[in-house]
């Protein structure tokens, strides 16, 4: 394949990974360098040729040794395969930046040979960008589950944000749909990132030249697929709460499940709901997630063992209010902030 054909394949294959948003990282341009990173303003939409405006969103490779049932890039799926060399990816990124197509890079990958081999190729591409091309813009890099902690440390010193996708909300679902992946292969990298950030911030050494953080200054995030497994909204919100608490994640992203062409028969229970219903469910989970992160709500306040699904008819804040008429009316002139946030 030529470079354009690789971009078409690997750009399209990357669109199922939604865990990217505004950068969360601020770094000014430097004399003799190229690019900068701003806290906001990186918005994302992808085009047919794989460009994500204004973030180039691609896979290093869509070849994969794993055979996860929910993934369009799984080993058993008959699909065109492509792999960037580190040099190709670096030149593509800097070329798009110079033409003002993008402001940064979102780099994920299938698993080529094994997690460490794949990560080493990703690191080499980022080293070329940061070193040879002096690219100072935003980079979000995916951690491959099972990657050696020493490689995660190198990757985090080249990227602004790291993320390791948890994918499925329970160990049982992971065992059924992605048996080659173990929960500890996903949770250990998250723990490594959290502990590295905590250690560096604690001794004041987590600083690059110019004051920016030396290791993953925009923190870490993750993604969960919604609707590929029978896990309830209650399970998902409780897990999200735990991830925010234990790993200090910046975001948990939710992605409505897009069925691969041969999905029927691969899932151990009924077929997933229609895609429109899954999109609405994804939307409700984002609303609930926002309530937990910014409005002081707890997962157990929004759902419980008896009521495990968010309403399709009203948003979670309204649903909570309807269940708690005793909390209203509120005197806005005297009520504390915590109460006003719930109005």
Short mmCIF file of N, CA and C in Angstrom, two decimals, residues 122-246:
data_model
loop_
_atom_site.label_atom_id
_atom_site.label_comp_id
_atom_site.label_asym_id
_atom_site.label_seq_id
_atom_site.Cartn_x
_atom_site.Cartn_y
_atom_site.Cartn_z
N UNK A 122 5.26 2.84 18.38
CA UNK A 122 4.59 4.11 18.67
C UNK A 122 5.56 5.12 19.27
N UNK A 123 6.41 4.65 20.19
CA UNK A 123 7.40 5.52 20.82
C UNK A 123 8.36 6.07 19.78
N UNK A 124 8.79 5.23 18.86
CA UNK A 124 9.73 5.68 17.84
C UNK A 124 9.10 6.78 16.98
N UNK A 125 7.82 6.63 16.63
CA UNK A 125 7.13 7.66 15.85
C UNK A 125 7.07 8.98 16.62
N UNK A 126 6.74 8.91 17.92
CA UNK A 126 6.64 10.13 18.72
C UNK A 126 8.01 10.75 18.97
N UNK A 127 9.05 9.91 19.08
CA UNK A 127 10.40 10.45 19.22
C UNK A 127 10.82 11.23 17.98
N UNK A 128 10.46 10.73 16.82
CA UNK A 128 10.75 11.45 15.58
C UNK A 128 10.02 12.79 15.56
N UNK A 129 8.76 12.79 15.96
CA UNK A 129 7.97 14.03 15.97
C UNK A 129 8.55 15.04 16.95
N UNK A 130 8.79 14.60 18.17
CA UNK A 130 9.26 15.52 19.20
C UNK A 130 10.72 15.94 18.98
N UNK A 131 11.56 15.01 18.50
CA UNK A 131 12.98 15.29 18.37
C UNK A 131 13.36 15.84 17.01
N UNK A 132 13.29 14.99 15.99
CA UNK A 132 13.75 15.40 14.66
C UNK A 132 12.90 16.52 14.07
N UNK A 133 11.57 16.41 14.21
CA UNK A 133 10.68 17.43 13.62
C UNK A 133 10.35 18.55 14.60
N UNK A 134 10.78 18.44 15.85
CA UNK A 134 10.58 19.46 16.88
C UNK A 134 9.10 19.85 17.00
N UNK A 135 8.23 18.88 16.88
CA UNK A 135 6.79 19.12 16.97
C UNK A 135 6.39 19.30 18.43
N UNK A 136 5.79 20.44 18.74
CA UNK A 136 5.46 20.77 20.12
C UNK A 136 3.95 20.75 20.37
N UNK A 137 3.19 20.21 19.42
CA UNK A 137 1.74 20.19 19.55
C UNK A 137 1.24 19.05 20.41
N UNK A 138 -0.08 18.96 20.49
CA UNK A 138 -0.75 18.01 21.37
C UNK A 138 -0.68 16.59 20.80
N UNK A 139 -0.37 15.63 21.66
CA UNK A 139 -0.36 14.21 21.28
C UNK A 139 -1.09 13.41 22.36
N UNK A 140 -2.07 12.63 21.92
CA UNK A 140 -2.77 11.68 22.79
C UNK A 140 -2.37 10.29 22.32
N UNK A 141 -1.81 9.50 23.22
CA UNK A 141 -1.34 8.15 22.86
C UNK A 141 -2.08 7.09 23.66
N UNK A 142 -2.45 6.02 22.98
CA UNK A 142 -3.11 4.88 23.62
C UNK A 142 -2.07 3.93 24.21
N UNK A 143 -2.35 3.47 25.42
CA UNK A 143 -1.53 2.41 26.02
C UNK A 143 -2.13 1.07 25.63
N UNK A 144 -1.31 0.17 25.11
CA UNK A 144 -1.76 -1.18 24.79
C UNK A 144 -1.81 -1.99 26.08
N UNK A 145 -2.95 -2.62 26.40
CA UNK A 145 -3.02 -3.43 27.62
C UNK A 145 -1.87 -4.44 27.70
N UNK A 146 -1.25 -4.51 28.86
CA UNK A 146 -0.14 -5.43 29.06
C UNK A 146 1.23 -4.85 28.77
N UNK A 147 1.31 -3.56 28.43
CA UNK A 147 2.59 -2.93 28.12
C UNK A 147 3.47 -2.84 29.36
N UNK A 148 4.77 -3.06 29.17
CA UNK A 148 5.73 -2.97 30.25
C UNK A 148 5.74 -1.56 30.84
N UNK A 149 5.74 -1.41 32.16
CA UNK A 149 5.72 -0.09 32.79
C UNK A 149 6.84 0.84 32.33
N UNK A 150 8.02 0.30 32.01
CA UNK A 150 9.13 1.15 31.57
C UNK A 150 8.81 1.81 30.23
N UNK A 151 8.07 1.11 29.37
CA UNK A 151 7.67 1.69 28.09
C UNK A 151 6.56 2.72 28.29
N UNK A 152 5.68 2.48 29.26
CA UNK A 152 4.63 3.45 29.57
C UNK A 152 5.27 4.76 30.03
N UNK A 153 6.35 4.66 30.80
CA UNK A 153 7.03 5.86 31.28
C UNK A 153 7.60 6.65 30.10
N UNK A 154 8.19 5.98 29.14
CA UNK A 154 8.74 6.67 27.97
C UNK A 154 7.61 7.29 27.15
N UNK A 155 6.55 6.53 26.93
CA UNK A 155 5.42 7.03 26.15
C UNK A 155 4.81 8.26 26.80
N UNK A 156 4.68 8.24 28.13
CA UNK A 156 4.08 9.37 28.84
C UNK A 156 4.92 10.62 28.79
N UNK A 157 6.23 10.48 28.56
CA UNK A 157 7.10 11.65 28.48
C UNK A 157 7.14 12.24 27.08
N UNK A 158 6.50 11.55 26.14
CA UNK A 158 6.39 12.06 24.77
C UNK A 158 4.99 12.56 24.46
N UNK A 159 4.00 12.05 25.18
CA UNK A 159 2.60 12.38 24.91
C UNK A 159 2.05 13.33 25.97
N UNK A 160 0.97 14.04 25.61
CA UNK A 160 0.29 14.93 26.55
C UNK A 160 -0.74 14.19 27.37
N UNK A 161 -1.44 13.28 26.74
CA UNK A 161 -2.43 12.47 27.46
C UNK A 161 -2.24 11.00 27.09
N UNK A 162 -2.46 10.13 28.08
CA UNK A 162 -2.43 8.69 27.86
C UNK A 162 -3.81 8.13 28.16
N UNK A 163 -4.15 7.02 27.51
CA UNK A 163 -5.40 6.34 27.84
C UNK A 163 -5.25 4.86 27.57
N UNK A 164 -5.86 4.07 28.45
CA UNK A 164 -5.91 2.63 28.27
C UNK A 164 -7.38 2.23 28.35
N UNK A 165 -7.93 1.73 27.27
CA UNK A 165 -9.37 1.47 27.21
C UNK A 165 -9.76 0.24 28.01
N UNK A 166 -10.71 0.46 28.94
CA UNK A 166 -11.21 -0.65 29.72
C UNK A 166 -12.20 -1.48 28.91
N UNK A 167 -12.82 -0.87 27.90
CA UNK A 167 -13.69 -1.48 26.89
C UNK A 167 -15.01 -2.01 27.44
N UNK A 168 -14.96 -2.98 28.34
CA UNK A 168 -16.19 -3.61 28.84
C UNK A 168 -16.33 -3.40 30.35
N UNK A 169 -17.57 -3.22 30.83
CA UNK A 169 -17.77 -2.79 32.21
C UNK A 169 -17.61 -3.86 33.29
N UNK A 170 -17.37 -5.10 32.92
CA UNK A 170 -17.24 -6.14 33.95
C UNK A 170 -16.24 -7.20 33.50
N UNK A 171 -15.67 -7.88 34.48
CA UNK A 171 -14.71 -8.95 34.18
C UNK A 171 -15.38 -10.09 33.44
N UNK A 172 -16.65 -10.37 33.77
CA UNK A 172 -17.34 -11.47 33.10
C UNK A 172 -17.55 -11.16 31.62
N UNK A 173 -17.91 -9.92 31.30
CA UNK A 173 -18.10 -9.54 29.90
C UNK A 173 -16.78 -9.58 29.15
N UNK A 174 -15.71 -9.11 29.81
CA UNK A 174 -14.39 -9.15 29.17
C UNK A 174 -13.99 -10.59 28.89
N UNK A 175 -14.27 -11.49 29.83
CA UNK A 175 -13.93 -12.89 29.65
C UNK A 175 -14.68 -13.55 28.51
N UNK A 176 -15.92 -13.11 28.28
CA UNK A 176 -16.73 -13.70 27.22
C UNK A 176 -16.39 -13.14 25.84
N UNK A 177 -16.16 -11.83 25.77
CA UNK A 177 -16.00 -11.17 24.47
C UNK A 177 -14.55 -10.89 24.11
N UNK A 178 -13.66 -10.85 25.09
CA UNK A 178 -12.24 -10.60 24.83
C UNK A 178 -11.40 -11.48 25.75
N UNK A 179 -11.48 -12.80 25.61
CA UNK A 179 -10.83 -13.71 26.57
C UNK A 179 -9.31 -13.59 26.60
N UNK A 180 -8.70 -13.02 25.55
CA UNK A 180 -7.24 -12.88 25.56
C UNK A 180 -6.78 -11.70 26.42
N UNK A 181 -7.72 -10.82 26.77
CA UNK A 181 -7.38 -9.68 27.61
C UNK A 181 -7.77 -9.98 29.06
N UNK A 182 -6.86 -9.68 29.96
CA UNK A 182 -7.13 -9.87 31.38
C UNK A 182 -7.33 -8.51 32.04
N UNK A 183 -8.24 -8.42 33.03
CA UNK A 183 -8.46 -7.12 33.69
C UNK A 183 -7.18 -6.47 34.19
N UNK A 184 -6.26 -7.28 34.72
CA UNK A 184 -5.03 -6.69 35.26
C UNK A 184 -4.15 -6.08 34.17
N UNK A 185 -4.28 -6.57 32.92
CA UNK A 185 -3.52 -5.99 31.82
C UNK A 185 -3.99 -4.58 31.50
N UNK A 186 -5.23 -4.27 31.85
CA UNK A 186 -5.79 -2.93 31.63
C UNK A 186 -5.61 -2.05 32.85
N UNK A 187 -5.88 -2.59 34.02
CA UNK A 187 -5.82 -1.80 35.24
C UNK A 187 -4.39 -1.47 35.67
N UNK A 188 -3.45 -2.37 35.40
CA UNK A 188 -2.06 -2.10 35.79
C UNK A 188 -1.48 -0.87 35.09
N UNK A 189 -1.64 -0.71 33.76
CA UNK A 189 -1.16 0.53 33.13
C UNK A 189 -1.81 1.78 33.71
N UNK A 190 -3.11 1.72 34.02
CA UNK A 190 -3.77 2.87 34.64
C UNK A 190 -3.11 3.21 35.97
N UNK A 191 -2.79 2.17 36.73
CA UNK A 191 -2.16 2.37 38.03
C UNK A 191 -0.76 2.95 37.86
N UNK A 192 -0.04 2.48 36.85
CA UNK A 192 1.31 2.99 36.58
C UNK A 192 1.26 4.48 36.28
N UNK A 193 0.33 4.89 35.42
CA UNK A 193 0.20 6.31 35.06
C UNK A 193 -0.15 7.14 36.29
N UNK A 194 -1.13 6.65 37.05
CA UNK A 194 -1.54 7.39 38.26
C UNK A 194 -0.38 7.52 39.25
N UNK A 195 0.34 6.43 39.50
CA UNK A 195 1.43 6.48 40.47
C UNK A 195 2.59 7.34 39.98
N UNK A 196 2.87 7.29 38.67
CA UNK A 196 3.94 8.12 38.12
C UNK A 196 3.60 9.59 38.25
N UNK A 197 2.36 9.94 37.89
CA UNK A 197 1.93 11.33 38.03
C UNK A 197 1.99 11.78 39.48
N UNK A 198 1.51 10.94 40.37
CA UNK A 198 1.49 11.29 41.79
C UNK A 198 2.90 11.47 42.32
N UNK A 199 3.81 10.57 41.94
CA UNK A 199 5.18 10.65 42.43
C UNK A 199 5.90 11.88 41.91
N UNK A 200 5.74 12.19 40.63
CA UNK A 200 6.42 13.33 40.05
C UNK A 200 5.87 14.65 40.58
N UNK A 201 4.54 14.72 40.70
CA UNK A 201 3.95 15.94 41.22
C UNK A 201 4.33 16.15 42.68
N UNK A 202 4.46 15.02 43.40
CA UNK A 202 4.78 15.12 44.81
C UNK A 202 6.15 15.70 45.07
N UNK A 203 7.15 15.38 44.21
CA UNK A 203 8.49 15.93 44.45
C UNK A 203 8.81 17.12 43.56
N UNK A 204 7.80 17.57 42.78
CA UNK A 204 7.98 18.77 41.98
C UNK A 204 8.77 18.57 40.70
N UNK A 205 9.09 17.31 40.35
CA UNK A 205 9.93 17.07 39.17
C UNK A 205 9.13 16.89 37.89
N UNK A 206 7.82 16.88 37.98
CA UNK A 206 7.00 16.65 36.78
C UNK A 206 6.84 17.94 35.98
N UNK A 207 7.96 18.44 35.48
CA UNK A 207 7.95 19.68 34.74
C UNK A 207 8.85 19.59 33.52
N UNK A 208 8.31 19.98 32.37
CA UNK A 208 9.12 20.15 31.19
C UNK A 208 9.64 21.59 31.15
N UNK A 209 10.52 21.85 30.22
CA UNK A 209 10.99 23.22 30.02
C UNK A 209 9.80 24.11 29.73
N UNK A 210 9.76 25.27 30.35
CA UNK A 210 8.64 26.17 30.15
C UNK A 210 7.52 25.95 31.13
N UNK A 211 7.69 24.99 32.07
CA UNK A 211 6.69 24.80 33.11
C UNK A 211 5.68 23.71 32.86
N UNK A 212 5.65 23.12 31.65
CA UNK A 212 4.68 22.06 31.38
C UNK A 212 5.11 20.76 32.04
N UNK A 213 4.14 19.91 32.29
CA UNK A 213 4.41 18.64 32.96
C UNK A 213 5.30 17.75 32.10
N UNK A 214 6.20 17.00 32.75
CA UNK A 214 7.11 16.13 32.02
C UNK A 214 6.46 14.82 31.62
N UNK A 215 5.43 14.41 32.32
CA UNK A 215 4.79 13.12 32.06
C UNK A 215 3.28 13.32 31.95
N UNK A 216 2.73 13.01 30.79
CA UNK A 216 1.28 13.05 30.56
C UNK A 216 0.62 14.25 31.25
N UNK A 217 0.94 15.48 30.85
CA UNK A 217 0.40 16.65 31.55
C UNK A 217 -1.12 16.76 31.51
N UNK A 218 -1.75 16.14 30.51
CA UNK A 218 -3.21 16.16 30.43
C UNK A 218 -3.84 14.94 31.09
N UNK A 219 -3.04 14.16 31.83
CA UNK A 219 -3.58 13.04 32.59
C UNK A 219 -3.94 11.84 31.73
N UNK A 220 -4.90 11.04 32.22
CA UNK A 220 -5.30 9.84 31.51
C UNK A 220 -6.81 9.72 31.45
N UNK A 221 -7.27 8.95 30.48
CA UNK A 221 -8.70 8.71 30.29
C UNK A 221 -8.90 7.25 29.89
N UNK A 222 -10.16 6.86 29.69
CA UNK A 222 -10.46 5.50 29.23
C UNK A 222 -11.78 5.51 28.48
N UNK A 223 -12.13 4.40 27.89
CA UNK A 223 -13.36 4.26 27.12
C UNK A 223 -14.07 2.96 27.47
N UNK A 224 -15.41 3.03 27.51
CA UNK A 224 -16.23 1.83 27.68
C UNK A 224 -17.19 1.71 26.51
N UNK A 225 -17.35 0.51 26.00
CA UNK A 225 -18.32 0.24 24.93
C UNK A 225 -19.67 -0.04 25.56
N UNK A 226 -20.70 0.63 25.06
CA UNK A 226 -22.04 0.52 25.61
C UNK A 226 -22.91 -0.33 24.70
N UNK A 227 -23.41 -1.44 25.21
CA UNK A 227 -24.35 -2.26 24.47
C UNK A 227 -23.80 -3.53 23.87
N UNK A 228 -22.49 -3.76 23.95
CA UNK A 228 -21.94 -5.02 23.45
C UNK A 228 -22.13 -6.14 24.46
N UNK A 229 -22.39 -5.78 25.71
CA UNK A 229 -22.57 -6.76 26.78
C UNK A 229 -23.83 -6.41 27.56
N UNK A 230 -24.33 -7.32 28.39
CA UNK A 230 -25.58 -7.05 29.12
C UNK A 230 -25.41 -6.20 30.37
N UNK A 231 -24.24 -5.62 30.60
CA UNK A 231 -24.00 -4.81 31.79
C UNK A 231 -24.96 -3.62 31.85
N UNK A 232 -25.47 -3.33 33.03
CA UNK A 232 -26.47 -2.28 33.21
C UNK A 232 -25.81 -0.91 33.39
N UNK A 233 -26.64 0.14 33.27
CA UNK A 233 -26.16 1.50 33.51
C UNK A 233 -25.63 1.64 34.93
N UNK A 234 -26.26 0.97 35.87
CA UNK A 234 -25.83 1.01 37.27
C UNK A 234 -24.41 0.46 37.40
N UNK A 235 -24.14 -0.67 36.75
CA UNK A 235 -22.80 -1.25 36.76
C UNK A 235 -21.79 -0.28 36.15
N UNK A 236 -22.17 0.34 35.06
CA UNK A 236 -21.27 1.25 34.35
C UNK A 236 -20.95 2.48 35.19
N UNK A 237 -21.96 3.07 35.82
CA UNK A 237 -21.73 4.26 36.64
C UNK A 237 -20.91 3.94 37.89
N UNK A 238 -21.17 2.80 38.51
CA UNK A 238 -20.36 2.41 39.67
C UNK A 238 -18.90 2.21 39.27
N UNK A 239 -18.68 1.59 38.12
CA UNK A 239 -17.32 1.40 37.64
C UNK A 239 -16.66 2.75 37.35
N UNK A 240 -17.40 3.65 36.71
CA UNK A 240 -16.86 4.98 36.41
C UNK A 240 -16.45 5.69 37.69
N UNK A 241 -17.33 5.63 38.69
CA UNK A 241 -17.02 6.24 39.98
C UNK A 241 -15.72 5.67 40.55
N UNK A 242 -15.57 4.35 40.48
CA UNK A 242 -14.36 3.71 40.99
C UNK A 242 -13.11 4.12 40.23
N UNK A 243 -13.24 4.24 38.90
CA UNK A 243 -12.09 4.64 38.08
C UNK A 243 -11.65 6.06 38.40
N UNK A 244 -12.62 6.96 38.56
CA UNK A 244 -12.28 8.34 38.92
C UNK A 244 -11.59 8.38 40.28
N UNK A 245 -12.09 7.58 41.22
CA UNK A 245 -11.52 7.60 42.56
C UNK A 245 -10.16 6.94 42.66
N UNK A 246 -10.01 5.76 42.05
CA UNK A 246 -8.78 4.98 42.21
C UNK A 246 -7.66 5.44 41.30
#
